Amino acid sequence: MRLHRLTITAFGPFATTQTVDFDALSAAGLFLLHGPTGAGKTSVLDAVCYALYGAVPGARQSPGAPLRSDHAPSGTPTEVELELTVGGRRLEITRRPAQQRPKKRVKGFTTEKAQTWLREYDTGRGAWRALSRSHQETGEEIGRLLGMSRDQFCQVVLLPQGDFARFLRADAEARGKLLGTLFDTRRFAAVEERLAELRRAAEHRVREGDERLLGIAQRISQAADGSSAALPERRPGDAGLAEAVLEWAALARTTAQERVDIAESALTAAENRRAAARHALDEARELARLQGQFAEARIRAEALEARRPEHDRAQGFIERAHKAELVAPALALREEAEEAHRAASDAYDRVRALLPARLAEAGAEQLASLERTVRQELGALDAARRSERRAAEITGERAALDRQARADEEFLQETAGWLAGWESERRALRDRIEAAQEAATRAEQLAGRLEPARLRLEAARRRDTLEAAAGEAEQRLHRAREHANSAHETWLDLRERRLRGMAAELSAGLVDGEPCAVCGSAVHPEPARAGAGQTEPAMEEAALTRYQRASEARDEIEREQVALAERYAAARETAGGASVDELFVLAGELEREYTDVHRLAAGTHAAREALGRAEREHDERLTAQREAERRVAARTSRREALDRELTVLSAELSRARGDAETVADRVAQLEDRARRLAGAAGAAREADTTALHLKEADGRLANAAFRAGFDTPQAAAAALLTDTDRRQLQRVLDEFRDEAVAIDTVLTDAEIRRAAARPPAGTAATEAAYDAAERSLQDASAAAVTSRDRRAELARLSRQAEAEVRGLGPVREEYDRVARLAGLTAGTSADNTRRMRLESYVLAARLEQVAAAASARLQRMSSGRYALVHSDARTGGQRRSGLGLQVVDAWTGSARDTATLSGGETFFASLALALGLADVVTDEAGGVRLDTLFIDEGFGSLDDQTLDEVLDVLDGLRERDRSVGIVSHVADLRRRIPAQLEIVKERHGSAVRHRV
């Protein structure tokens, strides 16, 4: 990546447009960026980072540090434009942050959204080509080409030396956090966590399986019902649990099988005894049954003989009824003829009562002739009925015309009243629109004041909260410092006491005949003895651990207190000197005023719509008024024509109605008269016909009764039986016959007669013997069923236990495998001798690469004296290894901690580390070439000779076609580096000056 040109407008301290020509500065390979404090040297680097990533580095990206310059005119937009080459492509990135700009037509400000433009130079056409205007697409494209995140870019390209100096003095945990950010080893930490989760899940599944297996064992114990020994005490997770449960289940099944065999033998014996008792009981009961049947048949025969007279009477009634059935058809025909004649005579009497008195004795033919006359008169009234319907239509139409006339009259009066107030209504609506437009303008002005007021109120609340928290933090820090000092003194005291008693501690390990570790003698005549207050090594190590923990807690509280103080200062600067109550009242007043004017302004559209609706209604009412006036004139002509037609129809209908109210009433009168005449004629004919049929039926009935042997038809009718009587008499005959047959069958049966000749049967003794055998069989059967059920249940539970054990085998194997991997990656396994976590292992490899790359430059800067080496040794106690860093001094040949370096040595060691880290991160990002680097401060701590050596190393970067920008206040560098970018601080904003 090579920077070509940077253009800054209204950004940070730069009020006007400033251009940095990196091509001119990079021609010399090494250039200096200098200027007074606060002029804007760091803002140039911030602008580069903002152009690439849309955000400035580190803590400077906060709401309290806006990007826009306070010196810039209100109409000048804040903008950063960067031209660079990366991945063989020449790109131009332009970014504008979200900012306030003046409104175009009214007073006040409006918020303009953030904007981004990405262009690429097309060498073929010799012109710029637009690529994207999306923040997301631009960020993804730049991230893909650079292969680095914003934090990595700020650490690798902008090289903050203070961070690397802290990195040299930091412990393994702090180094791990920084390296993890740069090399993105979160995936390895995720692997550790995932393996830990898998181990916990597998352990949970194993415990669940063991609990299920123990539950099955408990059910086996309940099913065995004490028939086998109890299961030894076991817990989920115990070794050999599955084998113990299976072995114990097999023993329980064997015991249950033995019990089944015993119970089945007892059941077979009980069944044989019950069968013999049953046979004896059946024989006794059969003899008793036959003897009872014979005695019962004798009794039934005597009773049957007493019922014989009743049988003879029933037989006589049935024979007489058979003769009367020959006359039944003639009787039925005569009854039907009589019923029909009676009905016809009644109908004729009812109809004749409705006729006039003069027609009371008229015959059927006379009545039919009168009906035909009335029908002819009805036909002559058809034309009159049509005229009557037309007269009704005319009446209805005239009524409709009257209703329309009244409606039009009311509409004309209402329209005239509405049109009279039209002008005042229109003026009121226009006044409403103007008021809403003025409110909209006022709402925009208040919106520009409301958000800053809210921000100040929120900052004031944070200020008051953080002020109290800062006091509490100071107290916690004081207590932590006192605790750390006390722990330190305790540890030093124990260490001093142990050193004084070291001879006694060494003498405790002496063995007669073995050489002393100090003097080498195998004779120990007077070994030292432990005195009062002798300190053990474990006590010293425990005191050291407590001191280290207290020191770490103190450092953590100090960092929290510093961060809290920074947040408090930022909140106090934003809130100003006003109190929360004052800012709350101010924000509330602005909020209420904004709400009122915004509500009024929101009615602009509704007011315009209301005016439009009113104007449309005005036009519609004028049109409707003219239409109503035309309808009034047409309606008058139509009413006169209808009146003339109605006069002619009324004279015609008066003649046709006669004495009726309407023609329809006259038609109804004639139709009713015709129906009565037709009904009377039909009834008269029906009465004559039924009288003739009745006379013929009387003759046929008398003849049929004589042939059947009855003196009169009435005697034949009396001999007939109803179905109910016939069924009752026949049932008496059938029951008598069936009973006689049944009695004869029993009395003539040879087996029953032999049984009757034997002595009476006795069943009480055989029933008692059978009941005893049955109870014995039931007890044996219940015992056999219980034993078989217990055997089946134990077999089922055993199969279930075996299936559970088979299913649990792979789960246990998976748990063992996952547990070994989780312990290895977490550094808790015995196989991991250095107790290194997986993430630390990866970071250690990266740190080793960084140390090797940094040593090549550090040796040159230190004239071959110093080199950085990575150490994976454990740091004592229970701490883990992997991220140690030491400096090797070639003059002494010893390695020591990097925290022991002096100020100047720390600077060039951190510079070498930063350059080495840049190389490694570049390779990690895919080998993106970094042709432009910036080094921020630190040169003031070097002497002249060391400064020359550092500049030689930096100048060596130019040999690889790199350009390095140094940010420094050191005046000597202005003489040594000719290419310079000076930042000049002026009253109305800073400016840049090139010196090449």
PDB file of N, CA, C and O in Angstrom, residues 931-957:
ATOM      1  N   ASP A 931       4.014   0.188   1.681  1.00  0.00           N
ATOM      2  CA  ASP A 931       5.063   1.089   1.183  1.00  0.00           C
ATOM      3  C   ASP A 931       5.121   2.385   1.958  1.00  0.00           C
ATOM      4  O   ASP A 931       6.033   3.187   1.747  1.00  0.00           O
ATOM      5  N   THR A 932       4.143   2.663   2.823  1.00  0.00           N
ATOM      6  CA  THR A 932       4.122   3.901   3.601  1.00  0.00           C
ATOM      7  C   THR A 932       3.872   3.557   5.046  1.00  0.00           C
ATOM      8  O   THR A 932       2.880   2.897   5.373  1.00  0.00           O
ATOM      9  N   LEU A 933       4.799   3.977   5.960  1.00  0.00           N
ATOM     10  CA  LEU A 933       4.665   3.746   7.386  1.00  0.00           C
ATOM     11  C   LEU A 933       4.828   5.068   8.119  1.00  0.00           C
ATOM     12  O   LEU A 933       5.500   5.986   7.632  1.00  0.00           O
ATOM     13  N   PHE A 934       4.222   5.162   9.330  1.00  0.00           N
ATOM     14  CA  PHE A 934       4.364   6.352  10.172  1.00  0.00           C
ATOM     15  C   PHE A 934       4.807   5.913  11.550  1.00  0.00           C
ATOM     16  O   PHE A 934       4.308   4.924  12.099  1.00  0.00           O
ATOM     17  N   ILE A 935       5.781   6.656  12.133  1.00  0.00           N
ATOM     18  CA  ILE A 935       6.279   6.371  13.471  1.00  0.00           C
ATOM     19  C   ILE A 935       6.007   7.601  14.317  1.00  0.00           C
ATOM     20  O   ILE A 935       6.434   8.715  13.977  1.00  0.00           O
ATOM     21  N   ASP A 936       5.288   7.379  15.452  1.00  0.00           N
ATOM     22  CA  ASP A 936       4.781   8.494  16.247  1.00  0.00           C
ATOM     23  C   ASP A 936       5.623   8.660  17.511  1.00  0.00           C
ATOM     24  O   ASP A 936       5.539   7.835  18.429  1.00  0.00           O
ATOM     25  N   GLU A 937       6.465   9.710  17.577  1.00  0.00           N
ATOM     26  CA  GLU A 937       7.169  10.154  18.781  1.00  0.00           C
ATOM     27  C   GLU A 937       8.158   9.140  19.339  1.00  0.00           C
ATOM     28  O   GLU A 937       8.284   8.031  18.827  1.00  0.00           O
ATOM     29  N   GLY A 938       8.901   9.560  20.425  1.00  0.00           N
ATOM     30  CA  GLY A 938       9.829   8.711  21.135  1.00  0.00           C
ATOM     31  C   GLY A 938      11.289   8.980  20.841  1.00  0.00           C
ATOM     32  O   GLY A 938      12.161   8.435  21.507  1.00  0.00           O
ATOM     33  N   PHE A 939      11.607   9.810  19.830  1.00  0.00           N
ATOM     34  CA  PHE A 939      13.001  10.013  19.455  1.00  0.00           C
ATOM     35  C   PHE A 939      13.745  10.917  20.436  1.00  0.00           C
ATOM     36  O   PHE A 939      14.971  10.969  20.428  1.00  0.00           O
ATOM     37  N   GLY A 940      13.015  11.644  21.285  1.00  0.00           N
ATOM     38  CA  GLY A 940      13.683  12.564  22.208  1.00  0.00           C
ATOM     39  C   GLY A 940      14.480  11.867  23.287  1.00  0.00           C
ATOM     40  O   GLY A 940      15.320  12.480  23.939  1.00  0.00           O
ATOM     41  N   SER A 941      14.268  10.561  23.499  1.00  0.00           N
ATOM     42  CA  SER A 941      14.984   9.838  24.555  1.00  0.00           C
ATOM     43  C   SER A 941      16.305   9.246  24.080  1.00  0.00           C
ATOM     44  O   SER A 941      16.953   8.540  24.836  1.00  0.00           O
ATOM     45  N   LEU A 942      16.723   9.485  22.809  1.00  0.00           N
ATOM     46  CA  LEU A 942      17.919   8.867  22.248  1.00  0.00           C
ATOM     47  C   LEU A 942      19.082   9.855  22.246  1.00  0.00           C
ATOM     48  O   LEU A 942      18.909  11.056  22.018  1.00  0.00           O
ATOM     49  N   ASP A 943      20.296   9.284  22.450  1.00  0.00           N
ATOM     50  CA  ASP A 943      21.481  10.119  22.284  1.00  0.00           C
ATOM     51  C   ASP A 943      21.828  10.203  20.805  1.00  0.00           C
ATOM     52  O   ASP A 943      21.200   9.546  19.960  1.00  0.00           O
ATOM     53  N   ASP A 944      22.833  11.006  20.466  1.00  0.00           N
ATOM     54  CA  ASP A 944      23.148  11.261  19.055  1.00  0.00           C
ATOM     55  C   ASP A 944      23.552   9.979  18.331  1.00  0.00           C
ATOM     56  O   ASP A 944      23.123   9.723  17.193  1.00  0.00           O
ATOM     57  N   GLN A 945      24.400   9.155  18.972  1.00  0.00           N
ATOM     58  CA  GLN A 945      24.866   7.947  18.304  1.00  0.00           C
ATOM     59  C   GLN A 945      23.719   6.967  18.066  1.00  0.00           C
ATOM     60  O   GLN A 945      23.558   6.424  16.965  1.00  0.00           O
ATOM     61  N   THR A 946      22.896   6.776  19.098  1.00  0.00           N
ATOM     62  CA  THR A 946      21.756   5.862  18.942  1.00  0.00           C
ATOM     63  C   THR A 946      20.772   6.391  17.926  1.00  0.00           C
ATOM     64  O   THR A 946      20.196   5.622  17.132  1.00  0.00           O
ATOM     65  N   LEU A 947      20.574   7.709  17.910  1.00  0.00           N
ATOM     66  CA  LEU A 947      19.648   8.301  16.934  1.00  0.00           C
ATOM     67  C   LEU A 947      20.148   8.049  15.520  1.00  0.00           C
ATOM     68  O   LEU A 947      19.348   7.738  14.617  1.00  0.00           O
ATOM     69  N   ASP A 948      21.489   8.165  15.305  1.00  0.00           N
ATOM     70  CA  ASP A 948      22.030   7.874  13.979  1.00  0.00           C
ATOM     71  C   ASP A 948      21.761   6.421  13.602  1.00  0.00           C
ATOM     72  O   ASP A 948      21.398   6.115  12.446  1.00  0.00           O
ATOM     73  N   GLU A 949      21.965   5.511  14.543  1.00  0.00           N
ATOM     74  CA  GLU A 949      21.760   4.096  14.227  1.00  0.00           C
ATOM     75  C   GLU A 949      20.274   3.810  13.915  1.00  0.00           C
ATOM     76  O   GLU A 949      19.952   3.039  13.005  1.00  0.00           O
ATOM     77  N   VAL A 950      19.371   4.447  14.662  1.00  0.00           N
ATOM     78  CA  VAL A 950      17.941   4.249  14.397  1.00  0.00           C
ATOM     79  C   VAL A 950      17.586   4.797  13.037  1.00  0.00           C
ATOM     80  O   VAL A 950      16.854   4.167  12.253  1.00  0.00           O
ATOM     81  N   LEU A 951      18.124   5.977  12.708  1.00  0.00           N
ATOM     82  CA  LEU A 951      17.805   6.562  11.399  1.00  0.00           C
ATOM     83  C   LEU A 951      18.396   5.712  10.276  1.00  0.00           C
ATOM     84  O   LEU A 951      17.810   5.630   9.181  1.00  0.00           O
ATOM     85  N   ASP A 952      19.532   5.088  10.519  1.00  0.00           N
ATOM     86  CA  ASP A 952      20.105   4.198   9.500  1.00  0.00           C
ATOM     87  C   ASP A 952      19.158   3.013   9.235  1.00  0.00           C
ATOM     88  O   ASP A 952      18.961   2.588   8.092  1.00  0.00           O
ATOM     89  N   VAL A 953      18.609   2.477  10.331  1.00  0.00           N
ATOM     90  CA  VAL A 953      17.670   1.358  10.155  1.00  0.00           C
ATOM     91  C   VAL A 953      16.431   1.814   9.371  1.00  0.00           C
ATOM     92  O   VAL A 953      15.965   1.141   8.443  1.00  0.00           O
ATOM     93  N   LEU A 954      15.917   2.989   9.742  1.00  0.00           N
ATOM     94  CA  LEU A 954      14.738   3.498   9.035  1.00  0.00           C
ATOM     95  C   LEU A 954      15.085   3.828   7.586  1.00  0.00           C
ATOM     96  O   LEU A 954      14.264   3.628   6.674  1.00  0.00           O
ATOM     97  N   ASP A 955      16.291   4.330   7.393  1.00  0.00           N
ATOM     98  CA  ASP A 955      16.708   4.637   6.025  1.00  0.00           C
ATOM     99  C   ASP A 955      16.861   3.348   5.222  1.00  0.00           C
ATOM    100  O   ASP A 955      16.690   3.346   3.992  1.00  0.00           O
ATOM    101  N   GLY A 956      17.167   2.224   5.932  1.00  0.00           N
ATOM    102  CA  GLY A 956      17.272   0.956   5.227  1.00  0.00           C
ATOM    103  C   GLY A 956      15.930   0.480   4.693  1.00  0.00           C
ATOM    104  O   GLY A 956      15.877  -0.298   3.742  1.00  0.00           O
ATOM    105  N   LEU A 957      14.851   0.949   5.301  1.00  0.00           N
ATOM    106  CA  LEU A 957      13.535   0.589   4.768  1.00  0.00           C
ATOM    107  C   LEU A 957      13.323   1.174   3.386  1.00  0.00           C
ATOM    108  O   LEU A 957      12.571   0.632   2.567  1.00  0.00           O
TER     109      LEU A 957
END
